[in-house]
Tab-separated table of C-alpha atoms in Angstrom:
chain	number	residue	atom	x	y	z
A	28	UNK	CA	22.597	21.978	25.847
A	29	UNK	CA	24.545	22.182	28.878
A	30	UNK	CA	23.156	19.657	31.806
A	31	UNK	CA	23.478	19.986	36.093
A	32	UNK	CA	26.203	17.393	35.335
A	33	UNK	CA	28.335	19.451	32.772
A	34	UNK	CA	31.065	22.197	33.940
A	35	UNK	CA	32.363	24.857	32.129
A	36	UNK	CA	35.925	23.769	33.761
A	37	UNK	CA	37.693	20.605	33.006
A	38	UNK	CA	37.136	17.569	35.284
A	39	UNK	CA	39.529	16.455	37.810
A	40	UNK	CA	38.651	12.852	38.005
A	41	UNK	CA	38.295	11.133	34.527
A	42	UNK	CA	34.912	9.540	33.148
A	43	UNK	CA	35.271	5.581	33.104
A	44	UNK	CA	35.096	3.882	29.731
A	45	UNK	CA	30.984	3.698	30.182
A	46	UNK	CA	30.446	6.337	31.705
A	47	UNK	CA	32.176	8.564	28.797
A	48	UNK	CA	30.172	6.460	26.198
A	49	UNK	CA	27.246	6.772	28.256
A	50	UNK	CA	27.621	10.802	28.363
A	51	UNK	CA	28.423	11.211	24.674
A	52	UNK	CA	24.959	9.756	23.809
A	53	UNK	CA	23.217	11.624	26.938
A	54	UNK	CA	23.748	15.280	25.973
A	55	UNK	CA	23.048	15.377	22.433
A	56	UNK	CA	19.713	16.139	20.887
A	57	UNK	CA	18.131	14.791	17.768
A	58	UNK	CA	18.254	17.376	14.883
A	59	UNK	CA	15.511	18.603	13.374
A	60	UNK	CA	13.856	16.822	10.094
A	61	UNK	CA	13.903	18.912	7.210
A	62	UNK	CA	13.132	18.890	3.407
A	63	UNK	CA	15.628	17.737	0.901
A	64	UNK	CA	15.173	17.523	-3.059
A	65	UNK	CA	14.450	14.291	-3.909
A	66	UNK	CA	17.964	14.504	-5.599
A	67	UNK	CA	19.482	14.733	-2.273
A	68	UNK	CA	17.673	12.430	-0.216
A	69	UNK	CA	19.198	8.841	-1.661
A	70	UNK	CA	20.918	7.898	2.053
A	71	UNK	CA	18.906	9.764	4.160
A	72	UNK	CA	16.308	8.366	6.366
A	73	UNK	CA	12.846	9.586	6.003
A	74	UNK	CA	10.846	11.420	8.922
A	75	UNK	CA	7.333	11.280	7.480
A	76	UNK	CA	5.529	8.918	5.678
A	77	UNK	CA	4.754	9.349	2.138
A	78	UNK	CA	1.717	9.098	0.314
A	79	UNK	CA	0.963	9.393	-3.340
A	80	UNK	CA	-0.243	12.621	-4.058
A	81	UNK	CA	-2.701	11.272	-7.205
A	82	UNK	CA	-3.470	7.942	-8.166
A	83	UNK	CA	-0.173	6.437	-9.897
A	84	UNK	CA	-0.706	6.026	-13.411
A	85	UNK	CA	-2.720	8.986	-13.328
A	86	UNK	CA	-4.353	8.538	-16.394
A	87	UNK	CA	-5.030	4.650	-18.400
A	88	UNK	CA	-1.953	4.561	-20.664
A	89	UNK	CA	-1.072	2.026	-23.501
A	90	UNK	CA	1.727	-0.550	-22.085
A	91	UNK	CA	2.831	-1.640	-25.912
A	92	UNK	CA	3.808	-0.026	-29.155
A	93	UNK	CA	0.813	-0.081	-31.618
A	94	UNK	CA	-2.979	0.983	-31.861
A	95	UNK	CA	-5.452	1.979	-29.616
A	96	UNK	CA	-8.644	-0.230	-30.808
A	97	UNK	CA	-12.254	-0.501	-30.139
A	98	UNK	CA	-14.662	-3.562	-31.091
A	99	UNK	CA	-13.602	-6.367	-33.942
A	100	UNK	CA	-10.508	-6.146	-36.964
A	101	UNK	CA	-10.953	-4.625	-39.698
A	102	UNK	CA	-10.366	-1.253	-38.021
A	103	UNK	CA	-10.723	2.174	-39.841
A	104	UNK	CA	-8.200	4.728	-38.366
A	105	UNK	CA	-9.894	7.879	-36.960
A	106	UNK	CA	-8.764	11.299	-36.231
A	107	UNK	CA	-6.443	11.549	-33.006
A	108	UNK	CA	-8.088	13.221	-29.971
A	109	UNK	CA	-11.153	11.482	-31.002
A	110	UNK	CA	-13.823	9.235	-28.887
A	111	UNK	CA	-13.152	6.111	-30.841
A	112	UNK	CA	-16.191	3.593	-32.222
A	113	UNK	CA	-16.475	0.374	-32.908
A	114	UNK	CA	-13.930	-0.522	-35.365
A	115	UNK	CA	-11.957	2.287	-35.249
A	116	UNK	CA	-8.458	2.244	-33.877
A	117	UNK	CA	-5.760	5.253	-33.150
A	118	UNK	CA	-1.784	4.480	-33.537
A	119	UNK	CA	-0.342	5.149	-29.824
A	120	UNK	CA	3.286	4.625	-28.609
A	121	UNK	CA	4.067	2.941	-24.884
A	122	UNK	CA	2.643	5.532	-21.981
A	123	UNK	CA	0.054	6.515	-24.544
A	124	UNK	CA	-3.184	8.538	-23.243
A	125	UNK	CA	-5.655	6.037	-23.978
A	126	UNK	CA	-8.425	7.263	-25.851
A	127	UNK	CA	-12.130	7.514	-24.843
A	128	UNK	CA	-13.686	4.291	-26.381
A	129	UNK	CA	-10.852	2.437	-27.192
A	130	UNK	CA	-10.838	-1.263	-25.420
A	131	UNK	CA	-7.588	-2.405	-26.126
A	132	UNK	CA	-4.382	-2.152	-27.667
A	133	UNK	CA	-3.357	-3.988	-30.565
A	134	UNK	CA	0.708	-4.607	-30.127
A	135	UNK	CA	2.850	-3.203	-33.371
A	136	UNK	CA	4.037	-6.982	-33.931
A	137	UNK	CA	-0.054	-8.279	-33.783
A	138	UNK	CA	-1.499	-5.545	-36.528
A	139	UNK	CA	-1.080	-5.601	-40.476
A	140	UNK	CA	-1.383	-2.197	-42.494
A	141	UNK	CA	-3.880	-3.194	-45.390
A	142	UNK	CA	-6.736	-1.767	-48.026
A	143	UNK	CA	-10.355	-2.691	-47.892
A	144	UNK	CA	-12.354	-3.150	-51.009
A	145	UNK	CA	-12.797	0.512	-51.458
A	146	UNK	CA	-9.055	1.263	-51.529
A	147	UNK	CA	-9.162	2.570	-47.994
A	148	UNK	CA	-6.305	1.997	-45.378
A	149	UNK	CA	-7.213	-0.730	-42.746
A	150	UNK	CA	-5.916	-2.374	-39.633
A	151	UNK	CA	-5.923	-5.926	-39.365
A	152	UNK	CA	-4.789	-8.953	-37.598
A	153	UNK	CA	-1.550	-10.665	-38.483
A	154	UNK	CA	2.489	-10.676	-38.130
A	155	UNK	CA	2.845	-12.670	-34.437
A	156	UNK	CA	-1.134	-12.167	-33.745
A	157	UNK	CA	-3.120	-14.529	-31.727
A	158	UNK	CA	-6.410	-16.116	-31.835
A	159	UNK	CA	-8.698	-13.489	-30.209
A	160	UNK	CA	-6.226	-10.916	-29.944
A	161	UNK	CA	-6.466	-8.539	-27.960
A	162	UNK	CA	-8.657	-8.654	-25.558
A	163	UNK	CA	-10.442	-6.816	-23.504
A	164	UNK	CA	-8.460	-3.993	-21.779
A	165	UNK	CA	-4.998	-5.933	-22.745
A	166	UNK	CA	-2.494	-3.943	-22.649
A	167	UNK	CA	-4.009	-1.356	-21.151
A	168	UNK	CA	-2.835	0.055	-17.968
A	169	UNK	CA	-5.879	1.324	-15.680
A	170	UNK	CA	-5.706	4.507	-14.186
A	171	UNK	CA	-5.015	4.036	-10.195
A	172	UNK	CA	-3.438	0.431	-11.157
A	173	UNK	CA	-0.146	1.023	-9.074
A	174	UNK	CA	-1.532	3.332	-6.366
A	175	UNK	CA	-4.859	5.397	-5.410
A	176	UNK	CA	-4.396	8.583	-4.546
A	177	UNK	CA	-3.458	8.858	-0.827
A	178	UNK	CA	-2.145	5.246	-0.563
A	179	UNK	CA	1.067	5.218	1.626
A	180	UNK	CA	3.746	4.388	-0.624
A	181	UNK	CA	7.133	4.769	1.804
A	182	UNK	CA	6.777	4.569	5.767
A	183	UNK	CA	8.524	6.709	8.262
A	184	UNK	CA	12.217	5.389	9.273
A	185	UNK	CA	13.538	3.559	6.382
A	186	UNK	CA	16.569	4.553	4.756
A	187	UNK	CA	16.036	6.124	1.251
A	188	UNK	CA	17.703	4.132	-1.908
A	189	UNK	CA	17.302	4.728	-5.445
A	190	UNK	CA	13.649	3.080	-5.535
A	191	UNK	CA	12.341	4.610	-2.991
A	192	UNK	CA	13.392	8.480	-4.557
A	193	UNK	CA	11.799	7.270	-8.241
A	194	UNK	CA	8.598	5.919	-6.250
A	195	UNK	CA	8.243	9.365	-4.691
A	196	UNK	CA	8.672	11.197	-8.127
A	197	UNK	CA	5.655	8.946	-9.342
A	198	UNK	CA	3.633	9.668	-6.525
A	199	UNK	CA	4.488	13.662	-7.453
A	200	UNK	CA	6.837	14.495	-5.004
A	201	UNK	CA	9.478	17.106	-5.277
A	202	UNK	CA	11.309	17.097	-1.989
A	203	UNK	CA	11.123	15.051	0.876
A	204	UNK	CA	11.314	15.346	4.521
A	205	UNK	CA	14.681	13.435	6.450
A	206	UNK	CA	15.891	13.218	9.443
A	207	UNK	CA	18.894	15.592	10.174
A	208	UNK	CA	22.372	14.616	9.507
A	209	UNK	CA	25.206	15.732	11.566
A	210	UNK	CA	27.015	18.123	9.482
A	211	UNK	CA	31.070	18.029	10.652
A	212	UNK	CA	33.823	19.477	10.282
A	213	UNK	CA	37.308	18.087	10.666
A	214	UNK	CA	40.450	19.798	12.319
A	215	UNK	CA	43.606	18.361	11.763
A	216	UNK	CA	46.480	19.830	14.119
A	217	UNK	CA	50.459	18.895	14.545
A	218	UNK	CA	53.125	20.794	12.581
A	219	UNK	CA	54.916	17.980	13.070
A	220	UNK	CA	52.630	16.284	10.353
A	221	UNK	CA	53.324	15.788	6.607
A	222	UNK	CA	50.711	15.281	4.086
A	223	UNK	CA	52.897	13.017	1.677
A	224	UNK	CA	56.174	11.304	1.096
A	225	UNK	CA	58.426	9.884	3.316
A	226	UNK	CA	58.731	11.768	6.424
A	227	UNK	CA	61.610	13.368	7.628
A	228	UNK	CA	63.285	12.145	11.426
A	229	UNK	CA	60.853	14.702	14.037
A	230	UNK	CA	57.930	14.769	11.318
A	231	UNK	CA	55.164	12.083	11.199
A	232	UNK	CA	52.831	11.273	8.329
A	233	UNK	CA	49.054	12.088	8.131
A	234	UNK	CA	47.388	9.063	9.054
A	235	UNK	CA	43.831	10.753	9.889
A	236	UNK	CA	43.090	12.994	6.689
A	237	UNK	CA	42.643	10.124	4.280
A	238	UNK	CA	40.586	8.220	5.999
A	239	UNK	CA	38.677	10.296	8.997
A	240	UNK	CA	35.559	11.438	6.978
A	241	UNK	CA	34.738	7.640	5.625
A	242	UNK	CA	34.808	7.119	9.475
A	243	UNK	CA	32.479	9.771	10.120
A	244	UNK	CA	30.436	8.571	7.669
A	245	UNK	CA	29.667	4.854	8.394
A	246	UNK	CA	29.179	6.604	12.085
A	247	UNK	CA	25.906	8.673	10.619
A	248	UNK	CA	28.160	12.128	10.067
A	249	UNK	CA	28.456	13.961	6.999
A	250	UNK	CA	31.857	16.106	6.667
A	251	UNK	CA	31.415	19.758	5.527
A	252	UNK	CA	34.987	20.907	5.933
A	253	UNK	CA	38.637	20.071	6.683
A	254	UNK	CA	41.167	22.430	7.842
A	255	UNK	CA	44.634	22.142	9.124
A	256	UNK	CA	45.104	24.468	12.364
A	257	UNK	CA	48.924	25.124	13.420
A	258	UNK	CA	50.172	24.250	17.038
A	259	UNK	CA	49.348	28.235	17.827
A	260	UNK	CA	46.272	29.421	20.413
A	261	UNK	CA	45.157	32.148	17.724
A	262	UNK	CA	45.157	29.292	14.589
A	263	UNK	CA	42.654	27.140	17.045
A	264	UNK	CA	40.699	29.946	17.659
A	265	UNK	CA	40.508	30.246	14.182
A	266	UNK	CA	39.808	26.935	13.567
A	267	UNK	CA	37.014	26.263	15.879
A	268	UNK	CA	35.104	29.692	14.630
A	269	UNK	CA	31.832	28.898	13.096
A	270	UNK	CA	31.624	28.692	9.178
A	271	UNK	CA	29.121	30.375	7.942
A	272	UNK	CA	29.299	29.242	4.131
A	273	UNK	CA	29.388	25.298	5.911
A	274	UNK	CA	27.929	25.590	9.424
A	275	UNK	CA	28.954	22.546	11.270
A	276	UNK	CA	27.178	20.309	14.181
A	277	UNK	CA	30.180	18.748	15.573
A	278	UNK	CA	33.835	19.395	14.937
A	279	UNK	CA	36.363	17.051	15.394
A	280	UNK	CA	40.148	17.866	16.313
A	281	UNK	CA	42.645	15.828	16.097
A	282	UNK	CA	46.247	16.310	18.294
A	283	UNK	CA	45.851	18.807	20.297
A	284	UNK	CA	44.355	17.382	23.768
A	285	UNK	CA	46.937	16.951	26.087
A	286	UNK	CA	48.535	19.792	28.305
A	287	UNK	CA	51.540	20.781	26.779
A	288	UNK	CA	52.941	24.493	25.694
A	289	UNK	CA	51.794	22.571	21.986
A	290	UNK	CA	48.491	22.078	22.797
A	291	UNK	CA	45.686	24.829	22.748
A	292	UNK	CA	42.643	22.627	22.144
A	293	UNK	CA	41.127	22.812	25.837
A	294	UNK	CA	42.448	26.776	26.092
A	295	UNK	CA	40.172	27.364	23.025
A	296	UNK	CA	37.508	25.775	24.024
A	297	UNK	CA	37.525	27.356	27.961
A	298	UNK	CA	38.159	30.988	25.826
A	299	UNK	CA	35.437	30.149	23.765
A	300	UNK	CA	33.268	29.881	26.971
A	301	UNK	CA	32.670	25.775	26.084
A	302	UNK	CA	31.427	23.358	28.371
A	303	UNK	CA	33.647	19.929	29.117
A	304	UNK	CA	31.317	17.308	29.069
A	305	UNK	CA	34.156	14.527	29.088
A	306	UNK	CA	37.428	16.006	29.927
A	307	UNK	CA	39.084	12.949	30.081
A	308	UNK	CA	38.671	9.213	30.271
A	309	UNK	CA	40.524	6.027	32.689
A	310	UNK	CA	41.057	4.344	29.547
A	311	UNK	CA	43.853	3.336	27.481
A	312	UNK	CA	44.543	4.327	24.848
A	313	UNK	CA	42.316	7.213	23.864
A	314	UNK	CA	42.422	8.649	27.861
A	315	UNK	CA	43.036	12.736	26.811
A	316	UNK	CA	40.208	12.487	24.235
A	317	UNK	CA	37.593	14.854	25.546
A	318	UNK	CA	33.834	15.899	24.385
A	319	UNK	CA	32.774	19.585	24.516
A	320	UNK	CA	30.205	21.705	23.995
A	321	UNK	CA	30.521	25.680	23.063
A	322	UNK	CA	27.541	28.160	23.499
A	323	UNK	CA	26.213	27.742	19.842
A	324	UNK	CA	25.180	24.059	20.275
A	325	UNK	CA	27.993	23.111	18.428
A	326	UNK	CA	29.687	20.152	19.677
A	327	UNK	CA	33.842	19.583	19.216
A	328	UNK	CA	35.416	16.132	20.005
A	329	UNK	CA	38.642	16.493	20.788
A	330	UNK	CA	40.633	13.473	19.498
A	331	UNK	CA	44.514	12.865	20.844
A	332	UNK	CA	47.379	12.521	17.848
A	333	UNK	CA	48.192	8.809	17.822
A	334	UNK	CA	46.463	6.918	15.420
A	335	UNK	CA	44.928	4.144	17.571
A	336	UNK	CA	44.214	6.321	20.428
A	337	UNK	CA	42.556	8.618	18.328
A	338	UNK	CA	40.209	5.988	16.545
A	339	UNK	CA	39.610	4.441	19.932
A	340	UNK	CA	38.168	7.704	21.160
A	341	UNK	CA	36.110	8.369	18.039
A	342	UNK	CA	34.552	4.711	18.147
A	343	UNK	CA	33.756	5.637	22.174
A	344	UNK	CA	32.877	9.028	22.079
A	345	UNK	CA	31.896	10.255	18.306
A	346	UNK	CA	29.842	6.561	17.815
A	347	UNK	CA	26.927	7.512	20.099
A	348	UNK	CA	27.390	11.441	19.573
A	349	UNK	CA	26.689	10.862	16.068
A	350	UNK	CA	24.404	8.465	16.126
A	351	UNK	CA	21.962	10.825	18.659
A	352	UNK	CA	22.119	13.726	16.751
A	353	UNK	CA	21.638	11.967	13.730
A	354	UNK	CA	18.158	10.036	15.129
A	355	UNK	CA	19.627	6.580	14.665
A	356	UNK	CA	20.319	3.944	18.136
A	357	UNK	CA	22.684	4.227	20.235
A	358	UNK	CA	25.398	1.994	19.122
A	359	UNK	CA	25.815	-1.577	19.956
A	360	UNK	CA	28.293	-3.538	22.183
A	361	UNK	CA	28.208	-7.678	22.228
A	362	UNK	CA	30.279	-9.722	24.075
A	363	UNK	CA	33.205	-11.771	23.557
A	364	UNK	CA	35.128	-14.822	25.325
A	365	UNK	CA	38.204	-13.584	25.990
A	366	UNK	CA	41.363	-16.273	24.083
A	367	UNK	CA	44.271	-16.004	26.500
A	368	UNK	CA	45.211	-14.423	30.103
A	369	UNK	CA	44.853	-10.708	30.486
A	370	UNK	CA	47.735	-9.718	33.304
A	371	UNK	CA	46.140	-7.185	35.915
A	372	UNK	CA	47.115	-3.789	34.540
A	373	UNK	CA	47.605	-1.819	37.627
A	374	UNK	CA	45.364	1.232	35.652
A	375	UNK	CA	42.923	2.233	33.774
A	376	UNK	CA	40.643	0.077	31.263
A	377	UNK	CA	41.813	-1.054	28.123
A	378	UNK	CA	40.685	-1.271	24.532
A	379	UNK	CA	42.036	-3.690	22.973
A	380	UNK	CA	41.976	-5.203	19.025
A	381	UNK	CA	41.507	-8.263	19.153
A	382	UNK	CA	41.007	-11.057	16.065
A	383	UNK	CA	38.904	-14.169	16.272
A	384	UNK	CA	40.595	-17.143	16.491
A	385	UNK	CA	38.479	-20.351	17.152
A	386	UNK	CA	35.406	-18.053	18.331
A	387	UNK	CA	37.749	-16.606	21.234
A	388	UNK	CA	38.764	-12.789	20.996
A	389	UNK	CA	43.012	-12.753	20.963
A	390	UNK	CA	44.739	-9.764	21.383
A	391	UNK	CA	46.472	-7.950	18.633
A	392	UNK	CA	50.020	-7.338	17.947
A	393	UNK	CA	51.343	-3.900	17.386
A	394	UNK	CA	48.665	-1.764	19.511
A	395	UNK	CA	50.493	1.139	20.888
A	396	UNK	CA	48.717	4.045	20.733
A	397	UNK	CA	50.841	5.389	17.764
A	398	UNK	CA	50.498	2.103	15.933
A	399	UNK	CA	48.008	1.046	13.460
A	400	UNK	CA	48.913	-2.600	12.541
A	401	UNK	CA	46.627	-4.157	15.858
A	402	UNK	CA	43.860	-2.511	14.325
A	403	UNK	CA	43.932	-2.758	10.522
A	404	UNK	CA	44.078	-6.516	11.311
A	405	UNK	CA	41.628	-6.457	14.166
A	406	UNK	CA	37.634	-7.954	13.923
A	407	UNK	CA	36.815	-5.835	16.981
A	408	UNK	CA	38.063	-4.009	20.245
A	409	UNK	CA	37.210	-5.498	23.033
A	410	UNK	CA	36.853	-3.584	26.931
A	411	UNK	CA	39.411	-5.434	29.574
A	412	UNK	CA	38.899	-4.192	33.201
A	413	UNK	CA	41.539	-3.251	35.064
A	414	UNK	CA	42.069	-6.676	36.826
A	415	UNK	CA	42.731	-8.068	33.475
A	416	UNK	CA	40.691	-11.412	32.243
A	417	UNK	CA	41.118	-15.233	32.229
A	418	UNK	CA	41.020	-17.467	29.367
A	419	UNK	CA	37.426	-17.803	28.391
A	420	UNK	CA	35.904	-14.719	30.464
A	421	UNK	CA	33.437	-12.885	29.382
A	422	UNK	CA	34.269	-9.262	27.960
A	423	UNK	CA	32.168	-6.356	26.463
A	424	UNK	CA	33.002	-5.957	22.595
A	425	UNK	CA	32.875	-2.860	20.188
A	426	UNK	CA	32.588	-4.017	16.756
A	427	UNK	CA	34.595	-1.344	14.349
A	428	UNK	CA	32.107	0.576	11.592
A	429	UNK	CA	33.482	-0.615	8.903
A	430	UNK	CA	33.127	-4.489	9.968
């Protein structure tokens, strides 16, 4: 949904690092809940409580191997199906209908097989039996005993594991009703870049397909679809046209953002009639990455080529996009004391790796945009102002998704 504050034409002056962050969380929606198979559901978190739709067992069942009894050994065996009387007993298996009459059940381990003085087959005490064995109602379990019918059994909000899916089966529930999910697609761009091997001199390796949509994921996204889209107007086009078989909520791009005869990203998305939300950003790295909206709803986030400026601009941007659309808080920041003199940078913000040495935040080595060293090393990236920071100085901290 397009705000007073959007345009449909790029920005001339860039969004500040906050600002951006701010925006990306501003002009997203929540999806709408809908119903899942319970199947489906395991991850997902649930928008209505549950409640058991019968009492849970819904009948008294035996909880041992053996026979369903009623009154004192010996016990006669009557017909199955049968209101049992005193001293008469039924053989039943674990989850057993309990029969009308019957008081107890008589474990397989606790009952002999024997002949009373007519020749007839009897039940009677022995093998592990105990004194006064069984008693009343052991081993029975009462109707209602793990839930009445109507009791809440899973509260709105919580996330849905394994338990929680076989708890709703019990309480006879077939599907259940989540929160949405941001569905996304992924658009990889550069024919520059190779999918395997050792690169040739000019070409660069994919850095962003194996490991983009485990991203998305610990940010609240679920990826739909990848496609590669050559450095050609027509192939974005093509690439940012709605799927029909896998509709998508947000798309992400990556390459693509900056303004050379290359780069079609922000053409498409002005062609497509889009609206810039963040056109650009005083930050480094990460500054081209952009956030835009086309007339569908559907969002793309336009992420540049390097590595580290990409992830930067994911973390800012597609963190609290994600996380809105997807019902969950906005992302977190903490703060940091900064380990060693920041020199005044005479630009923009920077995001910086850092690692945690003695509780103090130290920059990272090897954080060019195009590198990826800083960061695989790095417990967080921390915001430095333009002025730079002293030894000790507070700074605001991102912590990375998968820390």
């Amino acid at each position: 949904m397009v705000t007073a504050a959007s345009t449909p034409e790029e920005s001339a002056l860039p969004h500040t690092w906050s600002e951006a962050r701010e925006r990306a969380w501003d002009v997203a929606q929540p999806l709408p809940a809908h119903a899942l198979p319970l199947s489906l559901a395991v991850g997902r978190m649930l928008a209505d409580d549950v409640f058991s739709r019968h009492a849970m067992p819904h009948y008294a069942s035996s909880a041992m191997d053996g026979w369903a009894i009623a009154g004192s050994a010996p016990w006669i065996f009557a017909e199955p199906g049968t209101k049992l009387s005193a001293g008469q007993a039924v053989p039943i298996l674990t989850g057993g209908l309990i029969p009308q009459g019957a008081k107890a059940v008589l474990r397989s381990e606790s009952g002999v097989l024997s002949t009373d003085d007519d020749g007839l087959p009897v039940l009677v005490l022995g093998g592990t039996a105990r004194p006064g064995e069984p008693k009343n109602g052991q081993h029975i379990r009462p109707a209602g005993q793990e839930a009445a019918t109507d009791d809440l059994l899973i509260k709105a909000g919580v996330v849905l594991n394994p338990a929680h899916i076989a708890l709703a089966a019990l309480g006879a529930m077939d599907e259940l009703s989540v929160l949405g999910k941001p569905a996304v697609k992924i658009v990889l761009t550069g024919d520059e870049v190779v999918a395997s091997g050792i690169p040739e001199p000019g070409f660069v390796r994919d850095a962003f397909s194996p490991q983009l949509g485990a991203v998305v994921a610990m940010l609240g996204g679920s990826v739909v679809g990848l496609q590669r889209a050559a450095d050609t107007l027509a192939s974005m086009l093509d690439a940012l046209d709605d799927d029909e078989d896998d509709p998508a909520d947000v798309i992400i791009t990556t390459g693509a953002t900056g303004r050379s005869s290359a780069d079609f990203l922000r053409e498409a998305i002005t062609a497509m009639g889009g609206t810039f939300h963040v056109s650009h950003m005083a930050m480094r790295p990460g500054h081209p990455t952009l956030l835009a909206e086309l007339p569908d709803g559907r969002f793309i986030l336009g992420l540049p080529g390097n590595p580290l400026a990409a992830m930067v601009g994911l973390i800012t941007l597609g963190a609290p996009l994600l996380a809105r659309l997807g019902s969950l808080p906005c992302p977190v920041t903490t703060e940091v004391a900064c380990g060693s003199p920041i020199k005044d940078y005479h630009g923009p913000t920077r995001l910086m790796p850092y690692r945690l040495v003695y509780g103090l935040a130290s920059p990272c080595a090897h954080t060019d945009s195009a590198m990826m060293r800083g960061l695989a090393a790095a417990d967080g990236i921390m915001v430095v102002p333009p002025h730079g920071a002293k030894m000790g100085e507070s700074l605001t901290a991102i912590p990375l998704p998968w820390a």
